[in-house]
Short mmCIF file of C-alpha atoms in Angstrom, two decimals:
data_model
loop_
_atom_site.label_atom_id
_atom_site.label_comp_id
_atom_site.label_asym_id
_atom_site.label_seq_id
_atom_site.Cartn_x
_atom_site.Cartn_y
_atom_site.Cartn_z
CA UNK A 1 105.76 61.59 3.73
CA UNK A 2 103.90 63.46 7.05
CA UNK A 3 100.66 62.77 7.50
CA UNK A 4 98.47 65.47 8.86
CA UNK A 5 97.25 63.54 11.32
CA UNK A 6 100.19 63.39 13.09
CA UNK A 7 100.09 64.37 16.61
CA UNK A 8 101.97 65.09 19.69
CA UNK A 9 100.08 65.52 23.05
CA UNK A 10 102.57 66.08 26.46
CA UNK A 11 99.49 64.77 29.32
CA UNK A 12 99.99 64.85 33.00
CA UNK A 13 98.51 61.56 34.57
CA UNK A 14 98.19 63.21 37.76
CA UNK A 15 100.15 61.92 41.35
CA UNK A 16 98.47 58.15 40.90
CA UNK A 17 95.10 57.15 41.56
CA UNK A 18 93.96 57.02 38.17
CA UNK A 19 90.37 59.10 38.86
CA UNK A 20 92.57 62.03 39.46
CA UNK A 21 93.03 61.58 35.49
CA UNK A 22 91.29 63.65 33.61
CA UNK A 23 88.39 62.97 30.68
CA UNK A 24 90.66 65.01 28.51
CA UNK A 25 93.96 62.76 28.98
CA UNK A 26 91.92 59.62 29.18
CA UNK A 27 90.49 60.66 25.67
CA UNK A 28 93.98 61.12 24.16
CA UNK A 29 95.38 58.11 25.10
CA UNK A 30 92.60 56.85 23.85
CA UNK A 31 93.21 57.60 20.67
CA UNK A 32 97.04 57.34 20.81
CA UNK A 33 99.41 55.10 18.31
CA UNK A 34 102.41 55.26 21.01
CA UNK A 35 102.84 56.10 24.26
CA UNK A 36 105.97 57.49 25.41
CA UNK A 37 107.42 57.86 28.78
CA UNK A 38 109.37 56.92 31.79
CA UNK A 39 108.99 53.16 32.73
CA UNK A 40 106.54 53.42 35.78
CA UNK A 41 103.81 56.16 33.76
CA UNK A 42 103.96 54.33 30.91
CA UNK A 43 102.86 51.85 33.09
CA UNK A 44 99.49 54.02 34.86
CA UNK A 45 98.88 54.71 31.07
CA UNK A 46 98.24 51.42 30.38
CA UNK A 47 96.57 50.60 33.33
CA UNK A 48 93.72 53.35 32.63
CA UNK A 49 93.35 52.05 29.33
CA UNK A 50 92.89 48.91 30.20
CA UNK A 51 90.59 49.65 33.42
CA UNK A 52 88.58 51.43 30.53
CA UNK A 53 88.38 48.83 28.39
CA UNK A 54 89.27 50.24 25.25
CA UNK A 55 89.47 47.72 22.25
CA UNK A 56 92.61 48.03 20.63
CA UNK A 57 94.86 48.52 23.55
CA UNK A 58 96.92 45.90 22.46
CA UNK A 59 97.56 47.94 18.91
CA UNK A 60 99.07 50.60 21.35
CA UNK A 61 103.00 50.98 21.33
CA UNK A 62 103.94 51.92 24.65
CA UNK A 63 107.67 52.71 24.63
CA UNK A 64 109.08 52.75 27.76
CA UNK A 65 112.53 54.28 28.92
CA UNK A 66 114.26 54.96 32.08
CA UNK A 67 114.62 58.52 33.53
CA UNK A 68 117.11 61.07 32.72
CA UNK A 69 117.00 60.39 28.73
CA UNK A 70 113.83 62.88 28.56
CA UNK A 71 115.54 64.28 25.29
CA UNK A 72 116.53 61.10 23.59
CA UNK A 73 112.53 60.37 24.64
CA UNK A 74 111.46 63.69 22.99
CA UNK A 75 113.52 63.58 20.18
CA UNK A 76 111.63 59.72 20.00
CA UNK A 77 108.47 61.13 19.93
CA UNK A 78 108.98 64.37 17.55
CA UNK A 79 109.92 61.88 14.93
CA UNK A 80 107.20 59.20 15.15
CA UNK A 81 104.40 62.52 15.17
CA UNK A 82 106.45 63.74 11.60
CA UNK A 83 106.02 60.74 10.48
CA UNK A 84 102.06 60.66 11.22
CA UNK A 85 102.04 58.83 14.48
CA UNK A 86 99.61 60.10 17.16
CA UNK A 87 102.03 60.33 19.67
CA UNK A 88 101.28 60.92 23.40
CA UNK A 89 104.42 61.64 26.19
CA UNK A 90 103.22 60.56 29.42
CA UNK A 91 104.43 62.68 32.78
CA UNK A 92 103.20 62.19 36.35
CA UNK A 93 101.80 64.89 37.97
CA UNK A 94 101.63 67.64 35.28
CA UNK A 95 103.46 68.48 32.28
CA UNK A 96 104.45 71.70 32.91
CA UNK A 97 105.75 71.01 36.57
CA UNK A 98 109.57 69.80 36.27
CA UNK A 99 108.16 67.52 33.91
CA UNK A 100 108.08 67.03 29.87
CA UNK A 101 106.54 69.43 28.46
CA UNK A 102 109.40 71.36 28.90
CA UNK A 103 111.63 68.61 27.62
CA UNK A 104 109.52 68.55 24.84
CA UNK A 105 110.20 72.24 23.96
CA UNK A 106 113.90 71.97 24.30
CA UNK A 107 114.32 69.28 21.94
CA UNK A 108 112.09 71.48 19.83
CA UNK A 109 114.24 74.82 20.44
CA UNK A 110 117.59 72.59 19.47
CA UNK A 111 116.58 70.50 16.57
CA UNK A 112 119.09 70.00 13.69
CA UNK A 113 117.88 72.41 10.42
CA UNK A 114 116.00 69.26 8.68
CA UNK A 115 114.30 68.43 11.54
CA UNK A 116 113.07 72.03 12.74
CA UNK A 117 111.18 72.63 9.71
CA UNK A 118 109.01 69.29 10.27
CA UNK A 119 109.05 69.78 14.46
CA UNK A 120 107.75 73.81 14.46
CA UNK A 121 104.74 72.75 12.31
CA UNK A 122 104.01 69.74 14.35
CA UNK A 123 100.66 69.93 16.12
CA UNK A 124 101.97 69.89 19.93
CA UNK A 125 99.66 70.18 22.50
CA UNK A 126 100.43 70.36 26.28
CA UNK A 127 97.38 68.75 28.23
CA UNK A 128 97.57 69.77 32.39
CA UNK A 129 97.19 67.10 35.49
CA UNK A 130 97.25 67.25 39.34
CA UNK A 131 100.32 68.02 40.01
CA UNK A 132 101.95 66.49 43.06
CA UNK A 133 101.99 69.74 45.25
CA UNK A 134 98.73 69.98 44.93
CA UNK A 135 97.35 66.68 45.58
CA UNK A 136 99.50 66.52 48.91
CA UNK A 137 98.03 70.11 50.14
CA UNK A 138 94.95 68.69 49.46
CA UNK A 139 95.55 65.18 51.43
CA UNK A 140 96.78 67.77 54.24
CA UNK A 141 93.86 70.28 54.49
CA UNK A 142 95.55 73.61 52.95
CA UNK A 143 98.76 74.33 53.38
CA UNK A 144 99.28 76.37 49.75
CA UNK A 145 96.01 78.36 50.36
CA UNK A 146 98.36 81.80 50.43
CA UNK A 147 100.94 82.65 47.94
CA UNK A 148 103.64 79.88 47.90
CA UNK A 149 106.77 78.76 45.47
CA UNK A 150 107.31 75.42 44.05
CA UNK A 151 111.26 74.43 43.42
CA UNK A 152 112.86 71.43 41.87
CA UNK A 153 115.50 70.12 44.85
CA UNK A 154 117.34 68.05 42.16
CA UNK A 155 120.93 69.76 41.65
CA UNK A 156 121.12 67.63 38.08
CA UNK A 157 120.03 70.50 36.38
CA UNK A 158 121.05 73.72 38.42
CA UNK A 159 123.58 74.37 40.54
CA UNK A 160 123.19 74.26 44.68
CA UNK A 161 123.83 77.91 45.02
CA UNK A 162 120.97 78.37 43.11
CA UNK A 163 118.24 76.67 45.21
CA UNK A 164 120.39 78.01 48.39
CA UNK A 165 119.53 81.49 47.33
CA UNK A 166 115.66 80.83 46.31
CA UNK A 167 115.01 79.04 49.37
CA UNK A 168 116.10 82.12 51.30
CA UNK A 169 114.96 84.70 49.23
CA UNK A 170 111.23 82.32 49.65
CA UNK A 171 111.71 82.03 53.24
CA UNK A 172 112.37 86.27 53.43
CA UNK A 173 109.34 86.23 51.13
CA UNK A 174 107.50 84.57 53.74
CA UNK A 175 106.13 81.94 50.62
CA UNK A 176 104.76 78.47 51.99
CA UNK A 177 107.05 76.68 49.74
CA UNK A 178 106.51 73.16 47.95
CA UNK A 179 109.57 70.90 47.07
CA UNK A 180 110.03 68.46 44.62
CA UNK A 181 112.66 65.70 44.19
CA UNK A 182 114.06 66.27 47.86
CA UNK A 183 115.84 63.29 48.84
CA UNK A 184 117.62 61.00 46.20
CA UNK A 185 119.64 58.02 47.34
CA UNK A 186 122.63 58.94 45.60
CA UNK A 187 122.65 62.89 46.52
CA UNK A 188 120.48 62.77 50.18
CA UNK A 189 123.23 65.53 51.02
CA UNK A 190 120.70 68.34 48.99
CA UNK A 191 118.00 67.24 51.93
CA UNK A 192 120.30 68.01 54.76
CA UNK A 193 120.98 71.10 53.29
CA UNK A 194 117.50 72.28 52.86
CA UNK A 195 117.38 71.93 56.53
CA UNK A 196 119.88 73.58 57.43
CA UNK A 197 118.83 76.71 55.21
CA UNK A 198 115.11 76.25 56.83
CA UNK A 199 116.35 76.17 60.17
CA UNK A 200 118.53 79.32 59.79
CA UNK A 201 115.79 81.51 58.45
CA UNK A 202 112.09 80.06 59.44
CA UNK A 203 111.04 79.39 63.60
CA UNK A 204 111.42 75.67 65.21
CA UNK A 205 107.77 75.59 65.36
CA UNK A 206 107.11 76.07 61.15
CA UNK A 207 104.69 73.07 60.01
CA UNK A 208 105.87 71.16 57.07
CA UNK A 209 103.94 68.28 55.09
CA UNK A 210 105.89 65.14 54.04
CA UNK A 211 103.50 63.71 51.49
CA UNK A 212 104.74 60.17 49.58
CA UNK A 213 103.23 58.11 47.15
CA UNK A 214 99.84 60.46 47.33
CA UNK A 215 96.81 58.77 46.24
CA UNK A 216 98.44 55.53 46.15
CA UNK A 217 98.71 51.93 48.39
CA UNK A 218 101.66 52.99 49.46
CA UNK A 219 100.90 56.70 50.46
CA UNK A 220 102.22 58.37 53.80
CA UNK A 221 101.35 61.70 55.00
CA UNK A 222 103.50 63.25 58.35
CA UNK A 223 102.96 66.84 59.40
CA UNK A 224 105.52 67.94 62.02
CA UNK A 225 107.36 70.95 63.36
CA UNK A 226 110.62 72.29 61.76
CA UNK A 227 112.17 71.45 65.28
CA UNK A 228 111.18 67.52 64.48
CA UNK A 229 111.94 66.72 61.35
CA UNK A 230 114.45 64.13 60.21
CA UNK A 231 115.96 63.66 56.85
CA UNK A 232 114.61 60.54 56.55
CA UNK A 233 111.19 61.54 56.57
CA UNK A 234 111.54 62.47 52.76
CA UNK A 235 112.60 60.40 49.97
CA UNK A 236 112.30 60.76 45.51
CA UNK A 237 108.74 59.81 45.79
CA UNK A 238 107.94 62.43 48.76
CA UNK A 239 106.56 65.83 48.25
CA UNK A 240 108.13 68.65 51.09
CA UNK A 241 105.50 71.44 51.97
CA UNK A 242 106.45 73.86 54.17
CA UNK A 243 104.23 76.23 55.70
CA UNK A 244 104.47 79.95 56.14
CA UNK A 245 104.70 81.82 59.36
CA UNK A 246 101.12 81.80 59.81
CA UNK A 247 100.05 78.09 58.51
CA UNK A 248 97.87 76.73 61.22
CA UNK A 249 96.74 73.21 62.49
CA UNK A 250 93.07 72.58 63.33
CA UNK A 251 92.04 69.26 64.30
CA UNK A 252 93.85 66.46 62.24
CA UNK A 253 94.20 69.31 59.15
CA UNK A 254 96.93 72.09 58.44
CA UNK A 255 96.00 75.48 56.60
CA UNK A 256 97.89 78.70 55.94
CA UNK A 257 95.10 81.57 56.26
CA UNK A 258 93.64 83.87 53.29
CA UNK A 259 94.79 86.31 55.11
CA UNK A 260 97.97 88.37 56.05
CA UNK A 261 99.38 91.08 57.58
CA UNK A 262 96.19 91.63 58.89
CA UNK A 263 93.53 90.75 61.45
CA UNK A 264 92.09 87.53 61.44
CA UNK A 265 88.60 86.26 61.53
CA UNK A 266 86.88 86.94 65.12
CA UNK A 267 85.39 83.53 66.29
CA UNK A 268 82.28 82.31 65.48
CA UNK A 269 81.92 85.50 62.96
CA UNK A 270 81.40 85.92 59.54
CA UNK A 271 83.95 87.78 57.52
CA UNK B 1 70.99 64.54 65.58
CA UNK B 2 74.42 64.32 63.75
CA UNK B 3 74.10 61.09 61.31
CA UNK B 4 77.19 59.52 60.36
CA UNK B 5 76.81 59.42 57.11
CA UNK B 6 77.32 63.35 56.78
CA UNK B 7 80.40 64.68 55.04
CA UNK B 8 82.12 67.70 53.29
CA UNK B 9 84.15 67.56 50.21
CA UNK B 10 85.66 70.39 48.79
CA UNK B 11 86.70 70.23 44.97
CA UNK B 12 88.32 71.69 42.36
CA UNK B 13 86.33 71.94 39.20
CA UNK B 14 89.29 72.66 36.71
CA UNK B 15 89.45 76.32 35.19
CA UNK B 16 86.27 75.72 32.59
CA UNK B 17 86.25 72.87 30.37
CA UNK B 18 84.18 69.85 32.03
CA UNK B 19 86.89 67.52 30.14
CA UNK B 20 89.25 68.53 32.73
CA UNK B 21 86.98 67.84 36.01
CA UNK B 22 88.62 64.65 37.41
CA UNK B 23 86.28 61.62 37.26
CA UNK B 24 86.85 61.63 41.35
CA UNK B 25 85.37 64.88 41.34
CA UNK B 26 82.11 63.83 39.22
CA UNK B 27 81.87 60.65 42.05
CA UNK B 28 81.78 63.32 45.14
CA UNK B 29 79.33 65.50 43.13
CA UNK B 30 76.90 62.40 41.70
CA UNK B 31 76.80 61.73 45.71
CA UNK B 32 75.75 64.95 46.99
CA UNK B 33 72.42 66.02 48.63
CA UNK B 34 74.03 69.93 48.94
CA UNK B 35 76.24 71.77 46.29
CA UNK B 36 77.20 75.41 47.93
CA UNK B 37 79.56 77.99 46.06
CA UNK B 38 80.15 80.78 44.05
CA UNK B 39 77.12 81.47 41.79
CA UNK B 40 79.14 80.25 38.17
CA UNK B 41 80.79 77.40 40.07
CA UNK B 42 77.58 76.02 41.21
CA UNK B 43 76.28 76.20 37.93
CA UNK B 44 78.94 74.52 36.39
CA UNK B 45 78.52 71.46 38.53
CA UNK B 46 75.14 71.58 37.92
CA UNK B 47 76.15 71.65 34.20
CA UNK B 48 78.59 68.95 34.53
CA UNK B 49 75.57 66.07 36.57
CA UNK B 50 73.33 67.21 33.60
CA UNK B 51 75.77 66.19 30.98
CA UNK B 52 76.29 63.27 32.75
CA UNK B 53 72.04 62.29 33.05
CA UNK B 54 72.80 61.92 36.95
CA UNK B 55 68.95 60.04 37.55
CA UNK B 56 68.22 62.75 40.58
CA UNK B 57 69.91 65.59 39.89
CA UNK B 58 66.84 67.31 40.74
CA UNK B 59 67.05 66.08 44.28
CA UNK B 60 70.22 68.28 45.11
CA UNK B 61 70.18 71.16 46.57
CA UNK B 62 72.04 73.82 44.53
CA UNK B 63 72.96 76.73 47.09
CA UNK B 64 74.59 79.47 45.19
CA UNK B 65 76.32 82.54 46.51
CA UNK B 66 77.85 85.42 45.74
CA UNK B 67 81.90 86.23 46.18
CA UNK B 68 83.24 87.67 49.70
CA UNK B 69 81.33 85.66 51.32
CA UNK B 70 83.53 82.57 51.38
CA UNK B 71 83.34 82.37 55.30
CA UNK B 72 79.51 82.77 55.46
CA UNK B 73 79.44 80.02 52.91
CA UNK B 74 81.82 77.29 54.90
CA UNK B 75 79.94 77.52 57.56
CA UNK B 76 76.54 76.94 56.43
CA UNK B 77 78.59 73.69 54.89
CA UNK B 78 79.90 72.38 57.77
CA UNK B 79 76.51 73.40 59.25
CA UNK B 80 74.87 71.34 56.81
CA UNK B 81 77.27 68.29 56.56
CA UNK B 82 77.07 68.40 60.32
CA UNK B 83 73.31 67.38 60.22
CA UNK B 84 74.28 64.42 58.13
CA UNK B 85 74.04 65.56 54.34
CA UNK B 86 76.36 64.78 51.96
CA UNK B 87 78.05 68.25 51.12
CA UNK B 88 80.38 69.51 48.25
CA UNK B 89 81.38 72.93 48.21
CA UNK B 90 83.05 73.89 44.68
CA UNK B 91 85.87 75.89 43.62
CA UNK B 92 87.16 76.67 40.17
CA UNK B 93 90.78 75.42 39.54
CA UNK B 94 92.37 73.46 42.78
CA UNK B 95 90.28 74.32 46.01
CA UNK B 96 93.80 74.76 47.93
CA UNK B 97 94.91 77.26 45.54
CA UNK B 98 93.35 81.07 46.47
CA UNK B 99 89.77 79.11 47.11
CA UNK B 100 87.26 77.67 49.76
CA UNK B 101 89.96 74.87 50.94
CA UNK B 102 91.27 77.88 53.75
CA UNK B 103 88.43 79.65 53.82
CA UNK B 104 86.57 76.11 55.08
CA UNK B 105 89.38 75.19 57.62
CA UNK B 106 89.47 78.62 58.48
CA UNK B 107 86.10 78.64 59.54
CA UNK B 108 86.40 75.38 61.80
CA UNK B 109 89.28 76.82 63.40
CA UNK B 110 87.28 80.00 64.39
CA UNK B 111 84.16 77.87 65.27
CA UNK B 112 82.13 78.73 68.89
CA UNK B 113 82.59 76.14 70.73
CA UNK B 114 79.23 74.64 70.84
CA UNK B 115 79.82 74.23 66.61
CA UNK B 116 83.74 73.34 67.37
CA UNK B 117 83.05 70.20 68.69
CA UNK B 118 80.81 68.81 66.34
CA UNK B 119 83.17 70.86 63.44
CA UNK B 120 86.21 69.07 64.50
CA UNK B 121 84.98 65.28 63.88
CA UNK B 122 83.18 65.71 60.50
CA UNK B 123 84.10 63.69 57.46
CA UNK B 124 86.22 66.72 55.57
CA UNK B 125 87.92 65.81 52.31
CA UNK B 126 89.64 68.42 49.60
CA UNK B 127 89.80 67.18 46.19
CA UNK B 128 92.20 68.76 44.01
CA UNK B 129 91.51 70.20 41.11
CA UNK B 130 93.81 71.61 37.49
CA UNK B 131 94.38 75.23 38.82
CA UNK B 132 94.39 77.98 36.55
CA UNK B 133 98.16 79.18 36.22
CA UNK B 134 98.87 75.28 35.09
CA UNK B 135 96.31 74.80 32.70
CA UNK B 136 96.91 78.50 31.47
CA UNK B 137 100.81 76.99 31.33
CA UNK B 138 99.95 74.12 29.49
CA UNK B 139 98.08 75.95 26.76
CA UNK B 140 101.25 78.45 26.11
CA UNK B 141 103.62 75.21 26.46
CA UNK B 142 105.99 75.41 29.45
CA UNK B 143 106.80 78.44 30.99
CA UNK B 144 106.66 77.07 34.30
CA UNK B 145 108.91 74.60 33.82
CA UNK B 146 111.64 75.64 36.57
CA UNK B 147 111.02 76.81 39.73
CA UNK B 148 108.42 79.06 40.12
CA UNK B 149 105.93 80.89 42.72
CA UNK B 150 102.54 81.76 42.44
CA UNK B 151 101.05 85.29 43.84
CA UNK B 152 97.43 86.39 44.76
CA UNK B 153 97.42 89.94 43.77
CA UNK B 154 93.97 90.92 45.22
CA UNK B 155 94.55 92.90 48.06
CA UNK B 156 91.56 91.95 49.66
CA UNK B 157 93.52 90.07 52.15
CA UNK B 158 96.44 91.28 52.58
CA UNK B 159 97.99 95.40 52.33
CA UNK B 160 100.30 95.89 49.17
CA UNK B 161 103.34 95.84 50.94
CA UNK B 162 103.36 91.87 51.22
CA UNK B 163 102.81 91.87 47.65
CA UNK B 164 105.85 94.11 46.33
CA UNK B 165 107.96 92.83 49.32
CA UNK B 166 107.25 89.56 47.44
CA UNK B 167 107.32 90.15 43.28
CA UNK B 168 110.76 91.82 44.56
CA UNK B 169 112.22 89.04 46.15
CA UNK B 170 110.55 86.88 43.77
CA UNK B 171 112.49 88.76 40.36
CA UNK B 172 115.73 88.66 42.72
CA UNK B 173 115.47 84.82 43.00
CA UNK B 174 114.39 84.48 39.17
CA UNK B 175 111.30 82.41 39.62
CA UNK B 176 108.66 82.32 37.22
CA UNK B 177 105.74 84.11 38.43
CA UNK B 178 101.80 83.32 38.08
CA UNK B 179 99.75 86.13 39.28
CA UNK B 180 96.06 85.52 39.58
CA UNK B 181 92.86 87.99 40.40
CA UNK B 182 95.30 90.39 38.90
CA UNK B 183 92.93 93.29 37.95
CA UNK B 184 89.39 94.14 38.85
CA UNK B 185 87.36 96.89 37.68
CA UNK B 186 87.22 98.27 41.17
CA UNK B 187 91.18 97.83 41.73
CA UNK B 188 92.80 98.64 38.28
CA UNK B 189 95.68 100.10 39.55
CA UNK B 190 97.68 97.41 41.63
CA UNK B 191 98.02 95.63 37.79
CA UNK B 192 100.06 99.15 37.24
CA UNK B 193 101.70 98.97 39.80
CA UNK B 194 102.62 95.58 39.78
CA UNK B 195 103.78 96.47 35.82
CA UNK B 196 106.01 99.26 37.34
CA UNK B 197 107.67 96.94 39.73
CA UNK B 198 108.38 93.78 36.63
CA UNK B 199 109.97 96.82 34.72
CA UNK B 200 112.36 97.94 37.48
CA UNK B 201 113.37 94.58 38.24
CA UNK B 202 113.40 92.59 34.99
CA UNK B 203 114.50 93.36 31.79
CA UNK B 204 112.52 94.61 29.09
CA UNK B 205 112.43 91.36 26.57
CA UNK B 206 111.44 89.20 29.56
CA UNK B 207 107.65 86.97 27.94
CA UNK B 208 104.55 87.04 29.68
CA UNK B 209 101.18 85.54 29.43
CA UNK B 210 97.78 86.66 29.73
CA UNK B 211 95.88 84.05 29.84
CA UNK B 212 92.38 84.73 29.88
CA UNK B 213 89.38 81.90 30.77
CA UNK B 214 91.61 79.22 29.62
CA UNK B 215 89.69 76.19 28.15
CA UNK B 216 85.99 78.24 28.12
CA UNK B 217 84.64 79.88 24.88
CA UNK B 218 85.90 83.09 25.85
CA UNK B 219 89.88 81.88 26.04
CA UNK B 220 92.01 83.95 24.79
CA UNK B 221 95.74 83.96 25.10
CA UNK B 222 98.62 86.33 24.41
CA UNK B 223 101.98 85.99 24.48
CA UNK B 224 104.10 89.39 25.15
CA UNK B 225 107.55 90.69 25.54
CA UNK B 226 106.99 93.00 28.89
CA UNK B 227 108.28 96.01 27.39
CA UNK B 228 104.57 95.88 25.26
CA UNK B 229 102.67 95.11 27.51
CA UNK B 230 99.19 96.92 28.20
CA UNK B 231 97.37 97.17 30.98
CA UNK B 232 94.18 96.17 29.52
CA UNK B 233 95.60 92.89 28.23
CA UNK B 234 94.56 91.64 32.09
CA UNK B 235 91.47 91.29 33.70
CA UNK B 236 89.81 89.17 37.12
CA UNK B 237 89.40 86.15 34.63
CA UNK B 238 93.26 86.28 33.57
CA UNK B 239 96.15 84.73 34.80
CA UNK B 240 99.25 86.17 34.32
CA UNK B 241 102.63 84.15 34.10
CA UNK B 242 105.90 85.72 33.72
CA UNK B 243 108.67 84.01 32.89
CA UNK B 244 112.12 83.27 34.56
CA UNK B 245 115.17 85.39 32.68
CA UNK B 246 115.86 82.28 30.73
CA UNK B 247 112.39 81.74 29.16
CA UNK B 248 111.91 81.49 25.52
CA UNK B 249 110.13 81.37 22.60
CA UNK B 250 110.31 78.17 20.11
CA UNK B 251 107.50 78.48 17.46
CA UNK B 252 104.10 79.06 18.58
CA UNK B 253 105.55 78.37 21.96
CA UNK B 254 107.04 79.78 25.07
CA UNK B 255 109.08 77.43 27.93
CA UNK B 256 111.39 77.46 30.67
CA UNK B 257 113.83 75.34 29.95
CA UNK B 258 114.94 72.79 32.70
CA UNK B 259 118.56 73.61 33.01
CA UNK B 260 119.63 76.73 34.74
CA UNK B 261 123.12 78.18 35.33
CA UNK B 262 124.78 75.44 32.92
CA UNK B 263 125.38 74.54 29.79
CA UNK B 264 122.51 74.86 27.69
CA UNK B 265 121.78 71.28 25.41
CA UNK B 266 123.71 71.38 22.49
CA UNK B 267 121.81 71.85 19.00
CA UNK B 268 120.53 68.20 17.41
CA UNK B 269 122.09 66.17 20.63
CA UNK B 270 120.77 64.36 23.48
CA UNK B 271 121.37 65.16 27.00
#
């Protein structure tokens, strides 16, 4: 029997630090009967609820699963919500950027007919979060302050040829670029290929940011010209930002000017 | 005389609703002596502080200015911070996406020598926020769930030829696209040109989202195929999202599948 109180919220926990989680997401978690997600994100949600001294945190069921099981996890969440549970699916960063919002909607889209009748009428909401590239950009200054693109470097879900074409066209468009999942232990060669592409299409002085585990105790930020990049600067906890051709250093910061293809602001004057 | 307590925080207030402002940004505002920004964003910061019943909100100086004076505002903020004030510069959305973080760092970069000596050593921090495209995407489902790009359609700061080239290359890359500042009253023709470009490079069934004033009482969300778009669907308070060639509808939602160029998930099965 489906309760009308059943609800599925797909929420973003931000890059890591609890003070970067929105009050809207906190409220959804406080009302949850079930929290579902990849192991470290479920633990982050539990830490948030414990830090807020939520009275009945022990009454919440936490369902932690491995990564690469996003569709199984989505179907589980949908089934629980259809039974009347208040389910929160947790993603790191923003749920709409290479995360669980697409996975849940894919599961709805590909539901068997009996499931579809229930799932299409569910109360589903997506609650945004601070995505890793914007947390990383903030730490570095403003490297994404002009037009940019965002590419998932994992080739689990698309062929490398698609990635290569997109990087080439993004460089031709002179977008700043943000790369998620740049380098896994099992497939380190993708990032080497990316560097080769960037070295073909961008000047050696192009500025990059390697932002690892931003906002956590393991945070490490490296700003580096393309000619000085070493592949080991990236791992799966790193977001890599590539400036456009106008990106500049100022003091400890890097930024991409707002103007492009016109005169820059003269020193000491207002624009 | 410069006080070591002087600090400049450039913060993101999210798209509009107070529960989408992070606790980190709230804390910076509560510690501010001065809040600086475009008129409606300064008012949003004041509303947040009043909602939180901050004891000394009347002691905070609020400096509201018009838009298009970003460099003047940045120089004002830097000068106050150099005098020892705790200054918060407020942006809507995320400060690093077409907002004040680049403007402040431009002002530092172009400082006169006497200013530069002070400004280069200031304690400057950028605090991220929920940017409009991700708030809009969340309301629509997950249209940015695969690789995407983000383009400012205002041609105040770059020539139209740059915008046109980027849109063409983004379509060729089959990026989903997010457009900020799509259509002002004074220059409505830019959005007409964008539609002409999209109609040249994308199929008529391509799905778009017009998300106006997301998370505010004036929110209006329209999902529409390219062939049915009317220019009046966009204004300066609208973010326009364009799906990629695989973006689909499911129930009231639209989403972009995570996989590209490979077999999709079979109905009712786990991937």
